[in-house]
Coordinates of C-alpha atoms in Angstrom, one line a residue:
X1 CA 9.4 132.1 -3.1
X2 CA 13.0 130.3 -3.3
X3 CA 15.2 131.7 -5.8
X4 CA 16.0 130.1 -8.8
X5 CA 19.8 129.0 -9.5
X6 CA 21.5 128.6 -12.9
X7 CA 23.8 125.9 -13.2
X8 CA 26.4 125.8 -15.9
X9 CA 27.5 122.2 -16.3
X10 CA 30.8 121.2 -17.3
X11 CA 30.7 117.6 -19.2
X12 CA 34.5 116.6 -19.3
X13 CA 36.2 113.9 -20.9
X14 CA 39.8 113.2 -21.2
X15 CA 40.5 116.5 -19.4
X16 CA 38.1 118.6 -22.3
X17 CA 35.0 119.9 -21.6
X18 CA 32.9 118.3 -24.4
X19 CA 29.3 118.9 -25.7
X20 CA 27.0 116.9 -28.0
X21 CA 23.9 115.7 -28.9
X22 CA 21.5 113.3 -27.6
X23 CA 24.6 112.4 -25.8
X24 CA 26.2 111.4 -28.8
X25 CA 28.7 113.2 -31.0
X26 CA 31.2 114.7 -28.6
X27 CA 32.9 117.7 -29.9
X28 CA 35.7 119.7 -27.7
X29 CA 35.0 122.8 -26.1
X30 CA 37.5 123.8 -24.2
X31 CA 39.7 123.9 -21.0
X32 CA 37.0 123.0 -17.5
X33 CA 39.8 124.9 -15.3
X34 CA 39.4 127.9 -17.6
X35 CA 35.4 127.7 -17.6
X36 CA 35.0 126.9 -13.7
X37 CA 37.2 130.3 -13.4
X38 CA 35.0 132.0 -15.7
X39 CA 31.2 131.1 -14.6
X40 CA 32.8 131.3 -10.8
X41 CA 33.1 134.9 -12.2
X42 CA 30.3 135.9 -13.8
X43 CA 27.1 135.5 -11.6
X44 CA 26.6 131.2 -12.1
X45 CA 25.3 129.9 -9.3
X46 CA 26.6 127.2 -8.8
X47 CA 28.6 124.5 -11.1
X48 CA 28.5 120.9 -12.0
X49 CA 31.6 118.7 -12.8
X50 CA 30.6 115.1 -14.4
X51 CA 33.5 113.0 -15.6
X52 CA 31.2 111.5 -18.4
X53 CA 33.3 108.3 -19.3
X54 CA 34.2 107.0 -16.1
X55 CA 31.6 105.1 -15.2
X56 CA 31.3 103.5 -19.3
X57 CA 35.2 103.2 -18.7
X58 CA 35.0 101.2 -15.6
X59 CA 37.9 103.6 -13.8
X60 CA 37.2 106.3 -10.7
X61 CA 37.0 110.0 -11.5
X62 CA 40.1 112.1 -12.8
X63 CA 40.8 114.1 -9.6
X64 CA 43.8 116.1 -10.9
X65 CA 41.7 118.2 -12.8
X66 CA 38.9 118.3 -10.2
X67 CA 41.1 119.6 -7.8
X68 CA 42.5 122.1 -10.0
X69 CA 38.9 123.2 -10.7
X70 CA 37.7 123.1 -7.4
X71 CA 40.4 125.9 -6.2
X72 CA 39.4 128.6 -8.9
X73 CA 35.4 128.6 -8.1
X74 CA 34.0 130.5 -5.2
X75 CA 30.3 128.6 -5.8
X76 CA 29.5 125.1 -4.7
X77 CA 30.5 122.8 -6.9
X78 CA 28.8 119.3 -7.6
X79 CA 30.6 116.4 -9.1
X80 CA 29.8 113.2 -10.7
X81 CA 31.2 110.1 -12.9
X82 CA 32.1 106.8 -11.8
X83 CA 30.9 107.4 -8.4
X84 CA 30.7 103.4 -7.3
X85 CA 31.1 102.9 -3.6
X86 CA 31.3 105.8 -0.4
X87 CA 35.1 106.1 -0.6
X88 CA 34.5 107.6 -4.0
X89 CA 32.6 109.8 -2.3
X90 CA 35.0 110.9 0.1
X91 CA 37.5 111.3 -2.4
X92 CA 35.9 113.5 -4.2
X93 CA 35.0 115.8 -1.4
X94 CA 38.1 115.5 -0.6
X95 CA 38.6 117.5 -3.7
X96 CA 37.1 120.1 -2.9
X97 CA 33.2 118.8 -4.3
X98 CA 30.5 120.3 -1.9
X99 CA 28.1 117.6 -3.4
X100 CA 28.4 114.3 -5.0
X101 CA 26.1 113.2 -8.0
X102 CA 25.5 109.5 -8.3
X103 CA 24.1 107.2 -11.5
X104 CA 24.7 104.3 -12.5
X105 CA 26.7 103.8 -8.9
X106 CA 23.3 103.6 -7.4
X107 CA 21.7 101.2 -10.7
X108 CA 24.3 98.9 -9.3
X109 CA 24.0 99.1 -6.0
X110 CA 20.8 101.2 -4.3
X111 CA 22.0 100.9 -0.9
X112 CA 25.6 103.3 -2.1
X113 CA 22.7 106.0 -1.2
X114 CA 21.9 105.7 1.7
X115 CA 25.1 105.0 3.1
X116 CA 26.3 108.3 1.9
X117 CA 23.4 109.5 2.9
X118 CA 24.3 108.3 6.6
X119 CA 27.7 109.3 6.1
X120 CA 27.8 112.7 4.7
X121 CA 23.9 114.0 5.2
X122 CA 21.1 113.9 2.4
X123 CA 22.3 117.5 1.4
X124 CA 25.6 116.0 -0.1
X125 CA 23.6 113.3 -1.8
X126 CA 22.6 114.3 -5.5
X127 CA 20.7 112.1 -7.7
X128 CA 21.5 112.4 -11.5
X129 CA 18.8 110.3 -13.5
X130 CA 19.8 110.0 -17.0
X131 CA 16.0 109.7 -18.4
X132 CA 15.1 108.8 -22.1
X133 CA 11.7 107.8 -23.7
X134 CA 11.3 103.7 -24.7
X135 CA 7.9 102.7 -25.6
X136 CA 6.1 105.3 -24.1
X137 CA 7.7 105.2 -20.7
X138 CA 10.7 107.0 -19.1
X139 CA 13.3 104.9 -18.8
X140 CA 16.5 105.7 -16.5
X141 CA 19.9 104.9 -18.8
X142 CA 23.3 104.6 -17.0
X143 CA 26.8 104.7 -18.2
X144 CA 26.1 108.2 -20.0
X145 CA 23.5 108.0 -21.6
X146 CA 24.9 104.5 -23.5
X147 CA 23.0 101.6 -21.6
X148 CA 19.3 101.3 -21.1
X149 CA 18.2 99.9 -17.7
X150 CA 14.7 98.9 -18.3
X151 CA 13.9 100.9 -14.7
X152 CA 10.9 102.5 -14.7
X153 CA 12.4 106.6 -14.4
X154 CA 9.4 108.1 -11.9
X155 CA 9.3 105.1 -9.3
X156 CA 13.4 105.0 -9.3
X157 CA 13.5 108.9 -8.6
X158 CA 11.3 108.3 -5.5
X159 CA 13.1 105.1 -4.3
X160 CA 16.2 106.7 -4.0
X161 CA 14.9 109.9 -2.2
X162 CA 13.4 107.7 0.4
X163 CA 16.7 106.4 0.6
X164 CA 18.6 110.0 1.2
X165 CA 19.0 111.5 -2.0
X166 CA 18.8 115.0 -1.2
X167 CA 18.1 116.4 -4.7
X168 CA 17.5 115.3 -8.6
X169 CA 19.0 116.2 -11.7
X170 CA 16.9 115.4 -14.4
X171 CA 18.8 115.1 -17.7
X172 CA 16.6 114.1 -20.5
X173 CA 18.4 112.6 -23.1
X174 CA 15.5 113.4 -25.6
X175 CA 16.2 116.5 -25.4
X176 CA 19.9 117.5 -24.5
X177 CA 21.9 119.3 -27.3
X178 CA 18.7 119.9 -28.8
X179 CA 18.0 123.3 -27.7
X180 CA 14.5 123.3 -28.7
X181 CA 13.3 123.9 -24.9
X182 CA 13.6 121.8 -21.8
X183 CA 11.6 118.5 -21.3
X184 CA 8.6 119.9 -19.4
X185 CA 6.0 117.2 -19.5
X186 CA 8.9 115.0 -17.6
X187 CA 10.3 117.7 -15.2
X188 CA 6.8 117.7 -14.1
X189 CA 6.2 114.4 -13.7
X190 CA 9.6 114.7 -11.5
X191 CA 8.9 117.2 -10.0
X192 CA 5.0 115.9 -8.5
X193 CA 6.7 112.6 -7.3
X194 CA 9.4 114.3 -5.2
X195 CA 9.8 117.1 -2.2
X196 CA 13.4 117.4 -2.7
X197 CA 14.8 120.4 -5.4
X198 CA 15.0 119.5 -9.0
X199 CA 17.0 120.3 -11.2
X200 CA 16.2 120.9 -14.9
X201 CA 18.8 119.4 -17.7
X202 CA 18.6 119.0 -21.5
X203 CA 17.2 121.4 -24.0
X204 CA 17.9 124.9 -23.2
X205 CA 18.5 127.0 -26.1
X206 CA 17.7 130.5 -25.0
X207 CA 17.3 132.4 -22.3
X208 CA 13.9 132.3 -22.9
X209 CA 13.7 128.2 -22.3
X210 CA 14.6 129.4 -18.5
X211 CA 11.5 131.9 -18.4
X212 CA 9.6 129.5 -20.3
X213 CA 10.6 126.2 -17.3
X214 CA 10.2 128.5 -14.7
X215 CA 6.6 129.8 -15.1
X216 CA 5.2 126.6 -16.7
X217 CA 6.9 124.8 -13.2
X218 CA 6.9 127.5 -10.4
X219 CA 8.5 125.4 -7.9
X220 CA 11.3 124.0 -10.1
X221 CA 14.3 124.8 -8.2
X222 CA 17.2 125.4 -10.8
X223 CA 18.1 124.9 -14.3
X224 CA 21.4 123.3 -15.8
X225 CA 22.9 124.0 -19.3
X226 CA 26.0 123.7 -21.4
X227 CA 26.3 124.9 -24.5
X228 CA 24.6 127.8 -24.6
X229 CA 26.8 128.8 -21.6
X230 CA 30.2 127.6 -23.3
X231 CA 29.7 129.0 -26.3
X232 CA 28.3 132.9 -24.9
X233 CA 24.9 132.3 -27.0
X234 CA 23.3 133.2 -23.6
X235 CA 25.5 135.0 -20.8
X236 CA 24.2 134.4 -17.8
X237 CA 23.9 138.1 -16.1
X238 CA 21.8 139.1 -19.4
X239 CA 19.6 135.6 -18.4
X240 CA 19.3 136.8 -15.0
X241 CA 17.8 140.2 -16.1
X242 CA 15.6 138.2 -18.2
X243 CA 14.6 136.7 -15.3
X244 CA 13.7 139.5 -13.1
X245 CA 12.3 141.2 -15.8
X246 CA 9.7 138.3 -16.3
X247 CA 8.9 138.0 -12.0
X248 CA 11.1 134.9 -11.6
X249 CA 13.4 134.9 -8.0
X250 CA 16.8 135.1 -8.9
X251 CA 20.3 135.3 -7.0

């Protein structure tokens, strides 16, 4: 059985790390150089960087701070945010990023995968889905969370893997800030129309919503949070004993 990563992520704006609900309501956290340090330090897994206004800005990722970032963390790091075209994605692994998470890029223009793809190998190619409920379907959103695409979320997911996307992140907007569990019934639905890992996002509100993911979705492969990270409601070494306590693989 693979073991399960944990994946603090780190939702930055204006050089903050910022956290709200729904994706709405931003409220400051603190300093991402400061936090990368810390979960580098404390048993996270791995970490994920999204600059969340670039792409609803229209401008490329703030590097400076990437950089900075990128040389205090020891564990891969994945970064995302107005990733547009493959020299963004070369700049950004340039960096220091060890992956690159794509969104609304890939709305725009489907083909951006698989020319990274090409270019830098399926392993370097994440796929963030921003997914939200609209009349009954999921529906993929880009530009964080602010513009609804009308794309049908399941049949998109698959597309892009075909095209090289070497694993999802599946951020449901229903649910993120919630912390009233993550989005199950969609994670599945994810995770049965892909062979790629998956990545859960959106709802965790205890250590327990990790148990809970893992046993109702054996082969889910990690699970992201924020707030409950940022703010030490759950530290992650206590989660990981959770975790082995419960039968659950863990680094």
């Amino acid at each position: 059985m693979i073991t399960k990563r944990i994946i603090p992520c780190l939702d930055v704006k204006n050089g903050r790390v910022v956290k709200g609900t729904n994706f709405k309501n931003l409220n400051d956290v603190s300093s991402p150089v400061e936090l990368a340090k810390y979960y580098s330090e404390c048993g996270a897994d791995e970490l994920v960087f999204y600059d969340i206004t670039a792409s609803y800005e229209g401008r490329q990722l703030f590097t400076d701070i990437l950089k900075e970032v990128a040389s205090q963390i020891f564990i891969p790091l994945t970064v995302g945010g107005g990733i547009n075209t493959v020299e963004d994605f070369d700049r950004v692994l340039k960096c220091g990023a060890d992956k690159v998470s794509v969104n609304s890029g890939a709305v725009k223009n489907p083909e951006l995968i698989s020319q990274a793809a090409r270019l830098y190998g399926n392993q370097c190619v994440v796929l963030s889905a921003d997914i939200k409920r609209v009349d009954g379907q999921f529906r993929i959103f880009a530009k964080g969370g602010r513009e609804d695409t009308g794309i049908e979320a399941i049949g998109w997911i698959k597309r892009c893997v075909e095209m090289g996307a070497g694993e999802v992140v599946v951020n449901s907007i229903d649910t993120d800030g919630v912390k009233k569990g993550f989005d199950i019934e969609m994670l599945k639905a994810v995770r049965e129309a892909v062979n790629v890992p998956v990545i859960a996002s959106g709802g965790a509100g205890s250590a327990e919503d990790f148990v809970t993911l893992f046993k109702e979705i054996p082969d889910i492969d990690a699970g992201l949070a924020a707030s409950i990270f940022h703010f030490s409601e759950v530290l992650i070494p206590d989660l990981k004993v959770l975790m082995k306590e419960n039968n659950i693989n863990v680094r």
